[in-house]
Structures are given as C-alpha cells and as structure tokens.
Amino acid sequence: MAGVEERPILFSSIKKLAQWAQSGSLWPAQFGLACCAIEMMATAASRFDLSRFGAEVMRASPRQADVMIVAGRVCQKMAPVVRELYDQMPEPKWVIAMGACASVGGVFNNYAVVQGVDRVVPVDIYVPGCPPTPEGLLEAVMELQKKIRMGGRAMAPAMPSPEEVAHP
Amino acid sequence: MFDAIGNILKGLGITLKIFTTMPNQTVGYPEKKRELPARYRGVHKLRRYSDGLERCVGCELCAAACPAYAITVVAAENDPEHRVSPGERYAERYEIDYLRCIFCGECERACPVDAIVLTPQPLPPFISRRQVIMTKDDLLEPYPGGDPPAFHLHPWEDHPDRIDRWPVPQEHLPSPR
C-alpha cells in the first residue's frame, strides 16, 4: 500500500482529494471556555454563518471533532482537561487559539491562568483580539483551510523562547 | 388529530412565509464586509507631527496604562542636532505584543502627546508566535511626503473639537527635512 496516496486518480491524487475534503468539513469541538465562546456562537449563527466554510457542526464529543477552537482563558485546572480532549480527538486534528487569553494569557498574567494554550496543545492559528470579531474567527478558519489544502499537518508544540520572541 | 395536523401545517406555513419573504441576513464575509463601527479599535499607529518629527517622547505612560502589559518602550535621549521627537527623549524601541493586546485603547488615553492611536484596521490571525510582536518599523506612520499611510486615521483624531494638549512652539522645531 506504500505510496497509494500519491497515485493519481483521474487528474489528482487521493491525498489532494482528502485534503480538500478535510478542509471543507472542519467540525469544531463544542467547547467554549469564556467570553470568546459568545463570539464563536455569533460566528456559527446566521449572520456570519460558519457553515459556509463547512465548519458549523459543533460536535459535543471530541471523538467526532476535527478542530478545537480554544475560545477563552484556560485556567490551570482546565489545562489537563483541554489536553485530554485534544488527545481524544482523532487524527488529523487542528487547534485554533481564539483571543488573547487562549493565545498567551491576555490580561490574566497570574498564577491561575495558563499563559497560552500552546503550553498544553500544539496550536495552528492564533487569533488576536479580546474577544476577536466573528470576522477574525472566519479569517482563522480560512487560514486553516489554506494550511490543510497545502498539506500542512498539526504543528509541533514548538514554543519559541522569550529571547527568540524578542529578537527573531 | 386533524387539529394537530392543522396546527403543524399552520406553523410550517409561517416558516415558509419567513423563508420566502425575509431578506438574507448573512454577510458573505470574505467577499462582502460588514461596516465596522466608526470607532472600532484595531491595529495601533505611532503618529508624527506634520513636519515629520515623531510625537512619541518615550514617557512609557502607555506601557504603564496597558492592562495586559503588551507594550514595551525603551526611551533614549534626543540629540539636539538631529531630533527624533520634540521632547527630551524619544522611543528608541516601541513594541506591541499583538496577542497580549486587548485593543482597549487605554494607551491612547494615557498618551500625553497623542502619539499612539488605534486605527480601525482589523488584524489578521497569526500562524506562528514569532509574528506577533510589532516593532516601531511596523507601527510608525510613514514620513510625510513619502508613502501614503496604509490605513486611514482614527476618526476621533481629526475631530474639530480636539486640541493638542501639548503644543510644540515652532521655534523649537528644526526646519522640515
């Protein structure tokens, strides 16, 4: 079976077909942590209509989800739960860190809040804002689709050191 | 029994009526963009005076006011021969971490010289944490006469009621470069 995914069918290959299908049916885990979840709901509702990108089916079970939208601050007690939910999601899986809190901790620079969910799970897209607008989340979904179509897999949890961040 | 079916049909009739008559509420986002509020707060801009001097005097009040500690200012003394700003000091480094930033506008409020303002330009998502810090090169308004600004001004910025809280005497300014 080696190399079967590269073998052309008609004019393409199974791999490209799978990438196209995966990018068009990103089912998010129904998992809102804080106020960003309100904007996530607004994005899924009729005005912005996440279903135009095939990402409206919020799954209550991680077993059926493809993308985890971490919407809100992750406190220290929630971090192992987030990791467990991520581990329960089937491959391939992606993570969007929505908002300042999920991305880097935001205003909550204290002992209770994880300073960025990328300390727990690998993050593909970071959305700035507090909370981000529905357009911001739509942009993130589109960016993720682009990444999947280009063959990008879930990111390794490579968090740069503070020195690297300051002087890249 | 027939009552129940009648009620169901009545309800479905209302659904059908709304479905056919109500205009489409969906904003087709990437193609069509909804109008953001006039004072929507997006990415920052460091302003200049009209003669090209930077407004920022490196007082670090914005960094102190920032609730998320997203702003880093490193000030340096001005050389009187080659001024960067009209004050004693100027911002040698001015960096904003756009993942920490919550776009609250407290920096704009704290600034005594109206140097830092928030423009209505929204920020795209980042794909890596290495992109998120914007430096003075990204934030500073282009030199007048050079490239036009990439985004339009904050609506409050040019309001006729607004006065400069720190007018700079003309004789202290060097001739335009």
Short mmCIF file of C-alpha atoms in Angstrom, two decimals:
data_model
loop_
_atom_site.label_atom_id
_atom_site.label_comp_id
_atom_site.label_asym_id
_atom_site.label_seq_id
_atom_site.Cartn_x
_atom_site.Cartn_y
_atom_site.Cartn_z
CA MET A 1 0.00 0.00 0.00
CA ALA A 2 3.04 2.23 0.13
CA GLY A 3 2.64 5.32 -1.99
CA VAL A 4 -1.02 4.71 -2.76
CA GLU A 5 -1.94 8.18 -1.57
CA GLU A 6 0.31 9.69 -4.23
CA ARG A 7 -1.13 7.61 -7.07
CA PRO A 8 -3.23 9.71 -9.43
CA ILE A 9 -6.95 9.13 -9.79
CA LEU A 10 -8.25 10.87 -12.89
CA PHE A 11 -6.29 14.11 -12.64
CA SER A 12 -5.44 14.31 -8.97
CA SER A 13 -4.40 12.03 -6.13
CA ILE A 14 -6.15 10.63 -3.10
CA LYS A 15 -4.05 12.86 -0.88
CA LYS A 16 -5.22 16.05 -2.54
CA LEU A 17 -8.81 14.81 -2.50
CA ALA A 18 -8.53 14.03 1.20
CA GLN A 19 -7.03 17.46 1.91
CA TRP A 20 -9.82 19.13 0.02
CA ALA A 21 -12.42 17.12 1.90
CA GLN A 22 -10.79 17.74 5.26
CA SER A 23 -10.55 21.47 4.67
CA GLY A 24 -14.20 21.63 3.67
CA SER A 25 -15.57 19.76 6.67
CA LEU A 26 -13.80 21.11 9.72
CA TRP A 27 -16.03 20.10 12.59
CA PRO A 28 -15.17 22.05 15.71
CA ALA A 29 -15.46 20.64 19.20
CA GLN A 30 -18.29 22.32 21.04
CA PHE A 31 -16.15 23.67 23.78
CA GLY A 32 -16.33 27.29 24.88
CA LEU A 33 -14.36 28.36 27.90
CA ALA A 34 -15.19 32.03 28.37
CA CYS A 35 -16.47 35.15 26.66
CA CYS A 36 -14.79 34.27 23.32
CA ALA A 37 -17.35 31.46 23.10
CA ILE A 38 -20.04 34.11 22.69
CA GLU A 39 -18.27 35.38 19.58
CA MET A 40 -17.81 31.78 18.46
CA MET A 41 -21.58 31.31 18.76
CA ALA A 42 -22.13 34.52 16.83
CA THR A 43 -19.81 33.21 14.13
CA ALA A 44 -21.78 29.99 13.91
CA ALA A 45 -25.12 31.84 13.84
CA SER A 46 -26.87 33.06 10.74
CA ARG A 47 -25.22 36.46 10.31
CA PHE A 48 -21.71 35.14 9.80
CA ASP A 49 -22.66 31.53 9.15
CA LEU A 50 -19.66 29.34 9.73
CA SER A 51 -21.41 26.63 7.72
CA ARG A 52 -20.38 28.43 4.54
CA PHE A 53 -16.94 27.02 5.32
CA GLY A 54 -18.25 23.63 6.36
CA ALA A 55 -17.35 24.24 9.99
CA GLU A 56 -20.75 24.67 11.60
CA VAL A 57 -21.20 21.19 13.03
CA MET A 58 -20.16 21.79 16.61
CA ARG A 59 -19.59 18.32 17.97
CA ALA A 60 -20.23 17.68 21.64
CA SER A 61 -17.86 14.72 21.56
CA PRO A 62 -14.15 15.14 20.82
CA ARG A 63 -14.26 11.79 19.02
CA GLN A 64 -16.15 13.45 16.18
CA ALA A 65 -14.29 16.75 16.07
CA ASP A 66 -11.51 17.83 13.72
CA VAL A 67 -10.64 21.25 15.06
CA MET A 68 -10.54 22.51 18.59
CA ILE A 69 -11.36 26.20 18.92
CA VAL A 70 -9.99 27.13 22.31
CA ALA A 71 -12.33 30.02 22.99
CA GLY A 72 -11.37 31.65 26.23
CA ARG A 73 -8.90 31.55 29.08
CA VAL A 74 -7.54 28.17 30.14
CA CYS A 75 -7.01 28.00 33.88
CA GLN A 76 -4.55 25.60 35.49
CA LYS A 77 -7.32 23.24 36.50
CA MET A 78 -8.75 23.20 32.98
CA ALA A 79 -5.41 22.57 31.26
CA PRO A 80 -5.34 18.77 31.82
CA VAL A 81 -8.93 18.58 30.60
CA VAL A 82 -8.05 20.51 27.43
CA ARG A 83 -5.13 18.16 26.85
CA GLU A 84 -7.33 15.10 27.40
CA LEU A 85 -9.95 16.38 24.99
CA TYR A 86 -7.22 17.03 22.45
CA ASP A 87 -5.84 13.52 22.90
CA GLN A 88 -9.32 12.08 22.43
CA MET A 89 -9.78 13.81 19.08
CA PRO A 90 -8.96 11.57 16.12
CA GLU A 91 -6.14 12.43 13.73
CA PRO A 92 -5.85 14.66 11.77
CA LYS A 93 -6.67 17.41 14.23
CA TRP A 94 -6.05 21.10 14.45
CA VAL A 95 -6.24 23.78 17.12
CA ILE A 96 -7.25 27.43 16.84
CA ALA A 97 -6.34 29.58 19.84
CA MET A 98 -9.05 32.23 19.82
CA GLY A 99 -8.39 35.50 21.56
CA ALA A 100 -5.66 36.94 23.73
CA CYS A 101 -6.30 34.68 26.74
CA ALA A 102 -6.13 31.38 24.89
CA SER A 103 -3.14 32.53 22.88
CA VAL A 104 -0.88 33.99 25.55
CA GLY A 105 -2.93 34.50 28.69
CA GLY A 106 -4.07 38.01 27.78
CA VAL A 107 -4.70 40.29 30.72
CA PHE A 108 -4.64 37.37 33.13
CA ASN A 109 -0.93 37.28 33.78
CA ASN A 110 -1.28 35.42 37.07
CA TYR A 111 -0.86 32.05 38.76
CA ALA A 112 -4.32 30.78 37.88
CA VAL A 113 -4.29 31.07 34.11
CA VAL A 114 -2.14 29.11 31.66
CA GLN A 115 -0.04 31.62 29.73
CA GLY A 116 -1.05 30.38 26.31
CA VAL A 117 -2.79 27.15 25.43
CA ASP A 118 0.24 26.22 23.30
CA ARG A 119 1.88 25.13 26.54
CA VAL A 120 -0.68 22.32 26.61
CA VAL A 121 -1.60 21.53 23.00
CA PRO A 122 0.02 22.43 19.66
CA VAL A 123 -1.68 25.47 18.16
CA ASP A 124 -2.07 26.09 14.42
CA ILE A 125 -3.68 29.54 14.30
CA TYR A 126 -3.68 32.35 16.84
CA VAL A 127 -6.47 34.90 16.59
CA PRO A 128 -5.74 38.29 18.18
CA GLY A 129 -8.44 40.33 19.88
CA CYS A 130 -10.33 40.40 23.14
CA PRO A 131 -12.60 38.85 22.00
CA PRO A 132 -11.88 38.58 18.27
CA THR A 133 -14.66 39.66 15.94
CA PRO A 134 -16.55 36.93 14.07
CA GLU A 135 -14.59 38.08 11.03
CA GLY A 136 -11.40 37.30 12.91
CA LEU A 137 -12.52 33.73 13.57
CA LEU A 138 -13.67 33.35 9.96
CA GLU A 139 -10.24 34.53 8.82
CA ALA A 140 -8.68 31.93 11.11
CA VAL A 141 -10.86 29.17 9.67
CA MET A 142 -9.98 30.27 6.14
CA GLU A 143 -6.29 30.34 7.04
CA LEU A 144 -6.59 26.83 8.48
CA GLN A 145 -8.31 25.61 5.32
CA LYS A 146 -5.47 27.09 3.30
CA LYS A 147 -2.98 25.29 5.51
CA ILE A 148 -4.76 21.95 5.18
CA ARG A 149 -5.00 22.28 1.41
CA MET A 150 -1.29 22.98 1.27
CA GLY A 151 -0.71 19.73 3.10
CA GLY A 152 0.21 21.20 6.48
CA ARG A 153 -0.23 18.89 9.42
CA ALA A 154 -0.80 19.84 13.01
CA MET A 155 2.06 21.87 14.36
CA ALA A 156 4.64 20.51 16.72
CA PRO A 157 4.36 22.33 20.04
CA ALA A 158 7.40 24.44 19.27
CA MET A 159 7.07 27.42 21.53
CA PRO A 160 9.87 29.91 20.99
CA SER A 161 11.89 31.01 23.96
CA PRO A 162 11.34 34.58 25.21
CA GLU A 163 14.70 35.58 23.69
CA GLU A 164 13.63 34.28 20.30
CA VAL A 165 10.35 36.14 20.53
CA ALA A 166 12.07 39.41 21.35
CA HIS A 167 14.82 39.05 18.75
CA PRO A 168 13.72 36.70 15.96
CA MET B 1 -55.82 14.55 15.45
CA PHE B 2 -56.78 16.69 12.47
CA ASP B 3 -56.44 19.71 14.70
CA ALA B 4 -52.87 18.74 15.43
CA ILE B 5 -52.03 18.33 11.74
CA GLY B 6 -53.68 21.66 11.03
CA ASN B 7 -51.58 23.33 13.70
CA ILE B 8 -48.42 21.79 12.32
CA LEU B 9 -49.29 23.00 8.83
CA LYS B 10 -50.05 26.45 10.21
CA GLY B 11 -46.66 26.57 11.88
CA LEU B 12 -44.89 25.33 8.78
CA GLY B 13 -46.76 27.95 6.79
CA ILE B 14 -45.24 30.66 8.95
CA THR B 15 -41.82 29.10 8.45
CA LEU B 16 -42.35 29.02 4.70
CA LYS B 17 -43.54 32.63 4.69
CA ILE B 18 -40.50 33.86 6.61
CA PHE B 19 -38.24 31.65 4.48
CA THR B 20 -39.50 33.16 1.26
CA THR B 21 -40.07 36.80 2.27
CA MET B 22 -37.34 37.67 4.79
CA PRO B 23 -34.15 39.08 3.26
CA ASN B 24 -30.93 37.14 3.67
CA GLN B 25 -29.20 38.16 6.88
CA THR B 26 -25.86 36.52 6.18
CA VAL B 27 -22.86 38.71 5.47
CA GLY B 28 -20.81 36.92 2.81
CA TYR B 29 -17.65 37.68 4.73
CA PRO B 30 -14.56 37.35 2.55
CA GLU B 31 -16.29 38.99 -0.41
CA LYS B 32 -18.62 41.37 1.41
CA LYS B 33 -17.55 43.02 4.63
CA ARG B 34 -19.93 44.48 7.14
CA GLU B 35 -19.42 48.08 8.10
CA LEU B 36 -17.48 48.22 11.34
CA PRO B 37 -18.41 50.86 13.91
CA ALA B 38 -16.78 54.23 13.23
CA ARG B 39 -14.63 53.99 16.34
CA TYR B 40 -13.69 50.34 16.03
CA ARG B 41 -10.29 49.79 17.61
CA GLY B 42 -7.81 47.84 15.58
CA VAL B 43 -4.10 47.93 15.00
CA HIS B 44 -2.07 50.79 16.51
CA LYS B 45 -0.26 53.59 14.81
CA LEU B 46 2.53 55.83 16.07
CA ARG B 47 1.90 59.31 14.75
CA ARG B 48 4.20 62.06 13.59
CA TYR B 49 3.86 65.84 13.63
CA SER B 50 3.21 67.40 10.26
CA ASP B 51 6.89 68.35 9.93
CA GLY B 52 7.95 64.74 10.30
CA LEU B 53 9.04 64.64 13.96
CA GLU B 54 7.78 61.67 15.91
CA ARG B 55 5.20 62.52 18.52
CA CYS B 56 6.29 59.85 20.97
CA VAL B 57 8.53 61.24 23.72
CA GLY B 58 9.23 57.88 25.34
CA CYS B 59 7.42 58.57 28.62
CA GLU B 60 6.21 54.96 28.88
CA LEU B 61 2.80 56.01 30.19
CA CYS B 62 1.17 53.75 27.59
CA ALA B 63 3.17 50.81 28.88
CA ALA B 64 2.10 51.67 32.43
CA ALA B 65 -1.54 52.04 31.46
CA CYS B 66 -1.68 48.81 29.47
CA PRO B 67 -3.71 46.25 31.44
CA ALA B 68 -2.16 43.34 29.55
CA TYR B 69 1.48 44.58 29.71
CA ALA B 70 1.61 44.35 25.94
CA ILE B 71 3.65 47.49 25.28
CA THR B 72 7.41 47.81 25.65
CA VAL B 73 9.00 51.23 25.35
CA VAL B 74 12.73 51.85 25.59
CA ALA B 75 13.45 55.57 25.57
CA ALA B 76 16.64 57.31 24.53
CA GLU B 77 17.86 60.89 24.88
CA ASN B 78 17.36 63.15 21.90
CA ASP B 79 20.36 64.59 20.16
CA PRO B 80 19.58 68.35 19.85
CA GLU B 81 21.23 68.44 16.42
CA HIS B 82 19.24 65.55 14.95
CA ARG B 83 15.97 65.42 16.80
CA VAL B 84 13.68 62.43 16.51
CA SER B 85 10.96 63.91 18.70
CA PRO B 86 10.42 67.44 20.05
CA GLY B 87 10.74 66.33 23.68
CA GLU B 88 13.82 65.44 25.71
CA ARG B 89 13.56 61.79 24.86
CA TYR B 90 12.17 59.62 22.12
CA ALA B 91 11.16 55.98 21.86
CA GLU B 92 14.19 54.06 20.69
CA ARG B 93 12.20 50.84 20.74
CA TYR B 94 8.44 50.65 20.71
CA GLU B 95 6.98 47.18 20.59
CA ILE B 96 3.46 45.86 20.96
CA ASP B 97 2.67 42.19 21.51
CA TYR B 98 -0.48 41.80 19.47
CA LEU B 99 -1.53 38.59 21.12
CA ARG B 100 -1.46 40.18 24.56
CA CYS B 101 -3.10 43.38 23.36
CA ILE B 102 -6.81 43.55 24.09
CA PHE B 103 -7.43 46.68 21.97
CA CYS B 104 -8.92 48.57 24.91
CA GLY B 105 -7.46 51.96 23.93
CA GLU B 106 -6.01 52.75 27.36
CA CYS B 107 -2.64 53.51 25.76
CA GLU B 108 -4.34 56.07 23.54
CA ARG B 109 -5.99 57.61 26.58
CA ALA B 110 -2.79 57.69 28.60
CA CYS B 111 -0.63 59.26 25.91
CA PRO B 112 0.09 62.94 26.75
CA VAL B 113 1.12 63.80 23.18
CA ASP B 114 -1.42 61.72 21.21
CA ALA B 115 1.39 59.69 19.74
CA ILE B 116 -0.17 56.23 19.91
CA VAL B 117 -3.62 55.84 18.40
CA LEU B 118 -5.71 52.86 17.41
CA THR B 119 -6.80 52.72 13.79
CA PRO B 120 -9.93 50.93 12.58
CA GLN B 121 -7.79 48.39 10.76
CA PRO B 122 -8.51 44.84 11.99
CA LEU B 123 -5.67 42.40 12.49
CA PRO B 124 -5.39 39.09 10.60
CA PRO B 125 -4.76 35.86 12.52
CA PHE B 126 -1.20 34.72 13.18
CA ILE B 127 0.11 31.31 12.23
CA SER B 128 3.13 31.49 14.50
CA ARG B 129 4.03 33.16 17.75
CA ARG B 130 7.09 34.59 16.05
CA GLN B 131 4.98 37.10 14.09
CA VAL B 132 3.06 38.66 16.90
CA ILE B 133 5.38 41.44 18.12
CA MET B 134 5.21 44.57 16.02
CA THR B 135 8.09 46.96 16.27
CA LYS B 136 8.43 50.65 15.54
CA ASP B 137 9.04 49.91 11.85
CA ASP B 138 5.56 48.40 11.58
CA LEU B 139 3.76 50.89 13.77
CA LEU B 140 5.26 54.27 12.84
CA GLU B 141 3.36 56.48 10.47
CA PRO B 142 5.25 56.98 7.20
CA TYR B 143 7.22 60.14 6.74
CA PRO B 144 5.05 62.95 5.27
CA GLY B 145 5.57 63.27 1.58
CA GLY B 146 6.70 59.67 1.42
CA ASP B 147 4.39 56.73 1.04
CA PRO B 148 0.75 57.42 1.89
CA PRO B 149 -0.46 55.85 5.15
CA ALA B 150 -1.57 52.26 4.73
CA PHE B 151 -4.70 52.82 6.79
CA HIS B 152 -6.85 55.86 7.34
CA LEU B 153 -6.80 57.89 10.52
CA HIS B 154 -8.73 57.25 13.65
CA PRO B 155 -11.99 59.20 13.30
CA TRP B 156 -11.52 60.95 16.61
CA GLU B 157 -8.04 62.05 15.69
CA ASP B 158 -9.03 64.86 13.35
CA HIS B 159 -12.14 65.90 15.20
CA PRO B 160 -12.52 69.72 15.14
CA ASP B 161 -13.07 69.83 18.91
CA ARG B 162 -9.81 68.17 19.58
CA ILE B 163 -6.90 70.31 20.75
CA ASP B 164 -3.32 69.30 21.06
CA ARG B 165 -2.65 69.05 24.73
CA TRP B 166 0.99 69.76 24.28
CA PRO B 167 1.56 72.31 21.52
CA VAL B 168 5.16 72.50 20.43
CA PRO B 169 6.48 76.04 19.84
CA GLN B 170 7.54 76.44 16.25
CA GLU B 171 10.96 77.85 17.10
CA HIS B 172 11.90 74.61 18.87
CA LEU B 173 11.35 72.60 15.76
CA PRO B 174 14.01 72.08 13.11
CA SER B 175 13.30 73.03 9.55
CA PRO B 176 11.45 70.32 7.62
CA ARG B 177 13.74 67.72 6.20
#
